[in-house]
Amino acid sequence: MMLQELIEQAWEDRAKLHENATTDAIREVIEQLEKGKLRVAEPLADGKWQVNQWIKKAVLMYFPIQKMETIKVGPFEFHDKMALKQNYEQLGVRVVPHAIARYGAYVAKGVIMMPSYINIGAYVDEGTMVDTWATVGSCAQVGKNVHLSGGVGLGGVLEPVQASPVIVEDGAFIGSRCILVEGCHIGKEAVIGANVCITGSSKIIDVTQPEPVIYNGYVPPRSVVIPGSYTKNFPAGDYQVPCALIIGQRKESTDLKTSLNEALRDNGVAV
C-alpha cells in the first residue's frame, strides 16, 4: 500500500495509529522530509505551488505516536517528543551555537544557521542564510540563496491541512524583524524592508504607477517592499491599518542590499 494511502486512512480513522503499518508509514514520511525527498509544498512548472495535504497530515499524526524523552546536550537539557537534526558536517551545513533544527526539517548544503530555529516540515534550500534569532516555522518553504535577516519570523502553517505554508522563493532578501505568516508568498529576488508584516490576507500595494495595484498576501518577483498603512473606515471613525508598499524593483546591476538602499533613497524613505 502506498504511503499516501496509509496516511489518508489513518487521518480518517485514528485507531490505525496503533497499527505498525501506519506508524511505519508516518515515520517514513518524516524521514523523507528530513532528506528533502518529500516536500509539504512544491513549485509547479507554471509558477504556482502545490500543497501536499497528505504530508501535512503525516506531520500532525507524528506528534501523537512519539513519546516524550529527555535530550541532554552538554549542560543543556530538553524534554520533548522530537529529536534534533544531526550530521551537519556531512550535510555541508554551518551551524553556529545555539542554532537548532528539528528532525524532519530539510536543510540543504551551504545553508548557514546563525543562532536560530527551524521547525519540522520546513524546507531550506542551498546557500540560504538563517540569521540570528530568525525562525523558520513548520512547513515553511525557503528557496536558494535567500537571506533571512536577524529576528525574521516565518510562521508555521500546519492546520488547516489545506492551507498553504509560507513560501519565500529563490534569492529573496527578508529584512530585520520582518514577520511573514499565514501562507504569504514572497516571489523570487524580492527585497522586503525591515519590520514589514505580511499575512496571507495582507494588502500589498504597488505604488510605483499612477494608480495603485493591490495584491493579497503575495509579493511579485523583484519587488522592493516597505511597511505602510492605508485608511479604513470603522464605526468609531477612520483609522490607519497596516499594509506593505511596493516602492520599486530590484535592479539587475546591483545586489539585494544595494538595490534596497537605492530604492529607499530614490523614494526618500528611511526604514
Short mmCIF file of C-alpha atoms in Angstrom, two decimals:
data_model
loop_
_atom_site.label_atom_id
_atom_site.label_comp_id
_atom_site.label_asym_id
_atom_site.label_seq_id
_atom_site.Cartn_x
_atom_site.Cartn_y
_atom_site.Cartn_z
CA MET A 1 0.00 0.00 0.00
CA MET A 2 1.35 3.43 -0.89
CA LEU A 3 2.44 5.83 1.84
CA GLN A 4 -0.20 8.37 0.91
CA GLU A 5 -3.00 5.83 1.13
CA LEU A 6 -1.88 4.68 4.59
CA ILE A 7 -1.67 8.27 5.80
CA GLU A 8 -5.11 9.18 4.43
CA GLN A 9 -6.71 6.12 6.04
CA ALA A 10 -5.17 6.91 9.43
CA TRP A 11 -6.30 10.53 9.15
CA GLU A 12 -9.90 9.33 8.84
CA ASP A 13 -9.56 6.59 11.46
CA ARG A 14 -7.16 7.47 14.28
CA ALA A 15 -7.45 3.95 15.69
CA LYS A 16 -4.99 2.99 12.95
CA LEU A 17 -2.31 4.97 14.80
CA HIS A 18 -1.91 1.85 16.94
CA GLU A 19 -1.03 -0.27 13.89
CA ASN A 20 2.60 -0.84 12.95
CA ALA A 21 1.95 -0.29 9.25
CA THR A 22 0.58 3.17 9.98
CA THR A 23 3.31 4.27 12.39
CA ASP A 24 5.96 2.98 9.99
CA ALA A 25 4.38 4.98 7.17
CA ILE A 26 4.27 8.16 9.24
CA ARG A 27 7.90 7.79 10.28
CA GLU A 28 8.90 7.12 6.67
CA VAL A 29 7.24 10.37 5.56
CA ILE A 30 9.12 12.33 8.26
CA GLU A 31 12.38 10.69 7.20
CA GLN A 32 11.73 11.66 3.57
CA LEU A 33 11.02 15.24 4.69
CA GLU A 34 14.29 15.18 6.62
CA LYS A 35 16.17 14.24 3.45
CA GLY A 36 14.28 16.64 1.18
CA LYS A 37 12.81 13.82 -0.91
CA LEU A 38 9.27 14.88 0.02
CA ARG A 39 8.04 18.45 0.48
CA VAL A 40 4.93 19.86 2.10
CA ALA A 41 4.63 22.21 -0.87
CA GLU A 42 6.43 22.19 -4.21
CA PRO A 43 6.67 24.51 -7.21
CA LEU A 44 4.91 23.56 -10.44
CA ALA A 45 6.00 24.29 -13.98
CA ASP A 46 3.52 27.17 -14.34
CA GLY A 47 4.98 29.03 -11.35
CA LYS A 48 2.19 28.00 -8.99
CA TRP A 49 2.70 25.87 -5.90
CA GLN A 50 1.06 22.59 -4.94
CA VAL A 51 0.34 21.88 -1.27
CA ASN A 52 0.67 18.18 -0.43
CA GLN A 53 -2.00 17.93 2.23
CA TRP A 54 -1.34 14.28 2.97
CA ILE A 55 2.22 15.11 4.04
CA LYS A 56 0.95 17.75 6.46
CA LYS A 57 -1.41 15.10 7.86
CA ALA A 58 1.58 12.81 8.43
CA VAL A 59 3.40 15.58 10.33
CA LEU A 60 0.36 16.20 12.52
CA MET A 61 -0.01 12.48 13.28
CA TYR A 62 3.70 12.15 14.05
CA PHE A 63 3.24 14.01 17.34
CA PRO A 64 0.78 11.57 18.98
CA ILE A 65 2.87 8.50 18.09
CA GLN A 66 6.04 9.97 19.62
CA LYS A 67 6.91 9.61 23.29
CA MET A 68 8.36 12.34 25.44
CA GLU A 69 12.05 11.92 26.21
CA THR A 70 14.87 13.85 27.80
CA ILE A 71 17.64 15.07 25.49
CA LYS A 72 20.91 16.22 27.04
CA VAL A 73 23.46 18.30 25.18
CA GLY A 74 26.36 19.11 27.48
CA PRO A 75 24.92 21.22 30.31
CA PHE A 76 21.66 21.77 28.39
CA GLU A 77 18.58 19.64 28.86
CA PHE A 78 15.43 19.40 26.73
CA HIS A 79 12.23 17.39 27.22
CA ASP A 80 10.29 16.85 24.02
CA LYS A 81 8.86 14.39 21.51
CA MET A 82 11.13 15.44 18.64
CA ALA A 83 14.74 14.58 18.02
CA LEU A 84 17.10 17.28 16.81
CA LYS A 85 18.72 17.31 13.39
CA GLN A 86 22.22 15.83 13.27
CA ASN A 87 25.20 15.16 10.97
CA TYR A 88 25.65 18.77 9.86
CA GLU A 89 29.23 18.18 8.74
CA GLN A 90 28.13 15.50 6.30
CA LEU A 91 25.26 17.71 5.13
CA GLY A 92 27.61 20.63 4.48
CA VAL A 93 25.66 22.97 6.76
CA ARG A 94 27.30 25.55 9.03
CA VAL A 95 25.60 25.66 12.42
CA VAL A 96 26.53 28.33 14.96
CA PRO A 97 25.62 27.75 18.62
CA HIS A 98 22.72 27.99 19.60
CA ALA A 99 21.10 27.17 16.28
CA ILE A 100 18.54 24.35 16.33
CA ALA A 101 16.73 22.43 13.62
CA ARG A 102 14.26 19.70 14.40
CA TYR A 103 14.36 16.27 12.82
CA GLY A 104 12.02 16.30 9.82
CA ALA A 105 13.24 19.67 8.55
CA TYR A 106 15.29 19.73 5.36
CA VAL A 107 18.39 21.94 5.43
CA ALA A 108 20.41 21.87 2.20
CA LYS A 109 24.13 22.08 1.59
CA GLY A 110 25.62 25.54 2.04
CA VAL A 111 22.96 26.80 4.44
CA ILE A 112 24.29 28.91 7.32
CA MET A 113 22.37 28.74 10.58
CA MET A 114 23.24 31.51 12.99
CA PRO A 115 21.58 31.13 16.44
CA SER A 116 18.14 30.37 15.00
CA TYR A 117 15.35 27.79 14.83
CA ILE A 118 13.98 25.61 12.02
CA ASN A 119 10.88 23.53 12.70
CA ILE A 120 9.70 20.15 11.41
CA GLY A 121 8.43 20.06 7.83
CA ALA A 122 10.36 23.17 6.80
CA TYR A 123 12.46 23.19 3.63
CA VAL A 124 15.52 25.46 3.45
CA ASP A 125 17.38 25.29 0.15
CA GLU A 126 21.05 25.73 -0.77
CA GLY A 127 23.05 28.80 0.14
CA THR A 128 20.45 30.37 2.39
CA MET A 129 21.42 32.42 5.45
CA VAL A 130 19.20 31.99 8.51
CA ASP A 131 20.46 34.89 10.58
CA THR A 132 20.46 35.44 14.34
CA TRP A 133 17.16 34.70 16.11
CA ALA A 134 15.37 34.09 12.83
CA THR A 135 12.73 31.36 12.97
CA VAL A 136 11.55 29.13 10.14
CA GLY A 137 8.16 27.75 11.17
CA SER A 138 6.73 24.32 10.46
CA CYS A 139 6.35 23.57 6.75
CA ALA A 140 7.74 26.96 5.61
CA GLN A 141 9.40 26.73 2.19
CA VAL A 142 12.58 28.76 1.67
CA GLY A 143 14.39 28.81 -1.66
CA LYS A 144 18.02 29.01 -2.70
CA ASN A 145 20.30 31.91 -1.69
CA VAL A 146 17.67 33.58 0.49
CA HIS A 147 18.76 35.90 3.29
CA LEU A 148 16.59 35.80 6.41
CA SER A 149 17.89 38.72 8.45
CA GLY A 150 18.06 38.94 12.23
CA GLY A 151 14.81 38.32 14.03
CA VAL A 152 12.79 37.36 10.95
CA GLY A 153 9.79 35.19 11.74
CA LEU A 154 8.39 32.80 9.15
CA GLY A 155 5.18 31.43 10.60
CA GLY A 156 4.35 27.75 10.74
CA VAL A 157 1.26 26.54 8.89
CA LEU A 158 0.18 23.02 9.80
CA GLU A 159 -3.57 23.47 10.22
CA PRO A 160 -5.86 23.57 8.40
CA VAL A 161 -4.16 20.99 6.21
CA GLN A 162 -5.34 22.66 3.01
CA ALA A 163 -3.67 25.96 3.93
CA SER A 164 -0.56 26.96 2.02
CA PRO A 165 2.66 27.32 4.02
CA VAL A 166 4.80 30.45 3.99
CA ILE A 167 6.80 30.48 0.75
CA VAL A 168 9.95 32.53 0.16
CA GLU A 169 11.35 31.94 -3.32
CA ASP A 170 14.95 31.94 -4.54
CA GLY A 171 17.14 34.96 -3.99
CA ALA A 172 14.76 36.92 -1.75
CA PHE A 173 16.14 39.24 0.92
CA ILE A 174 14.00 39.49 4.05
CA GLY A 175 14.91 42.45 6.25
CA SER A 176 15.35 42.50 10.02
CA ARG A 177 12.33 41.77 12.20
CA CYS A 178 10.00 41.01 9.29
CA ILE A 179 7.03 38.78 10.09
CA LEU A 180 5.72 36.55 7.27
CA VAL A 181 2.83 34.31 8.30
CA GLU A 182 -0.43 32.58 7.30
CA GLY A 183 0.78 31.28 3.96
CA CYS A 184 2.03 34.52 2.42
CA HIS A 185 4.13 34.16 -0.73
CA ILE A 186 7.30 36.12 -1.49
CA GLY A 187 8.37 35.99 -5.15
CA LYS A 188 11.88 35.41 -6.47
CA GLU A 189 14.51 38.02 -5.64
CA ALA A 190 12.04 40.27 -3.83
CA VAL A 191 13.53 42.63 -1.23
CA ILE A 192 11.47 43.09 1.93
CA GLY A 193 12.48 46.05 4.11
CA ALA A 194 12.82 45.87 7.87
CA ASN A 195 9.70 45.42 10.03
CA VAL A 196 7.33 44.53 7.19
CA CYS A 197 4.50 42.28 8.39
CA ILE A 198 2.69 40.21 5.75
CA THR A 199 -0.06 37.65 6.31
CA GLY A 200 -1.91 35.57 3.76
CA SER A 201 -4.56 38.27 3.51
CA SER A 202 -2.41 41.40 3.88
CA LYS A 203 -2.71 44.13 1.30
CA ILE A 204 0.50 44.65 -0.65
CA ILE A 205 0.04 47.84 -2.65
CA ASP A 206 2.20 48.68 -5.66
CA VAL A 207 2.51 52.48 -5.58
CA THR A 208 5.01 52.81 -8.43
CA GLN A 209 2.37 53.65 -11.07
CA PRO A 210 -0.25 56.44 -11.31
CA GLU A 211 -2.87 54.00 -10.00
CA PRO A 212 -2.27 51.55 -7.12
CA VAL A 213 -2.20 47.81 -7.81
CA ILE A 214 -3.24 45.63 -4.86
CA TYR A 215 -2.05 42.09 -4.13
CA ASN A 216 -3.24 39.98 -1.19
CA GLY A 217 -0.53 38.07 0.63
CA TYR A 218 1.66 37.92 -2.47
CA VAL A 219 4.78 39.92 -3.33
CA PRO A 220 5.70 39.75 -7.05
CA PRO A 221 9.28 38.86 -8.02
CA ARG A 222 11.99 41.52 -7.62
CA SER A 223 9.69 43.91 -5.76
CA VAL A 224 11.15 46.24 -3.13
CA VAL A 225 8.74 46.43 -0.20
CA ILE A 226 8.49 48.67 2.89
CA PRO A 227 5.93 48.98 5.73
CA GLY A 228 2.94 51.19 5.02
CA SER A 229 -0.66 51.89 6.02
CA TYR A 230 -3.98 52.81 4.47
CA THR A 231 -7.10 54.46 5.82
CA LYS A 232 -10.04 52.25 6.76
CA ASN A 233 -13.44 53.32 8.00
CA PHE A 234 -14.71 51.85 11.29
CA PRO A 235 -17.88 52.68 13.27
CA ALA A 236 -15.71 54.80 15.56
CA GLY A 237 -14.10 56.69 12.70
CA ASP A 238 -11.27 56.47 10.19
CA TYR A 239 -8.07 54.76 11.30
CA GLN A 240 -4.80 53.62 9.74
CA VAL A 241 -4.42 49.90 9.03
CA PRO A 242 -1.03 48.30 8.32
CA CYS A 243 -0.13 47.17 4.82
CA ALA A 244 3.02 46.76 2.73
CA LEU A 245 4.05 49.09 -0.09
CA ILE A 246 5.90 48.12 -3.25
CA ILE A 247 8.03 51.19 -3.97
CA GLY A 248 10.30 49.88 -6.71
CA GLN A 249 12.00 46.97 -8.38
CA ARG A 250 15.35 45.41 -7.61
CA LYS A 251 17.86 46.48 -10.23
CA GLU A 252 19.65 43.94 -12.41
CA SER A 253 23.00 45.65 -11.87
CA THR A 254 23.05 45.54 -8.06
CA ASP A 255 22.85 43.03 -5.28
CA LEU A 256 19.93 42.76 -2.90
CA LYS A 257 21.14 45.07 -0.15
CA THR A 258 22.36 47.70 -2.58
CA SER A 259 19.11 47.70 -4.55
CA LEU A 260 17.12 48.00 -1.32
CA ASN A 261 19.16 51.00 -0.22
CA GLU A 262 18.93 52.61 -3.66
CA ALA A 263 15.17 52.10 -3.87
CA LEU A 264 14.70 53.65 -0.43
CA ARG A 265 16.97 56.57 -1.28
CA ASP A 266 15.32 57.17 -4.64
CA ASN A 267 11.92 57.35 -2.93
CA GLY A 268 13.07 59.41 0.03
CA VAL A 269 12.14 56.69 2.50
CA ALA A 270 14.17 55.57 5.51
CA VAL A 271 13.48 52.18 7.06
#
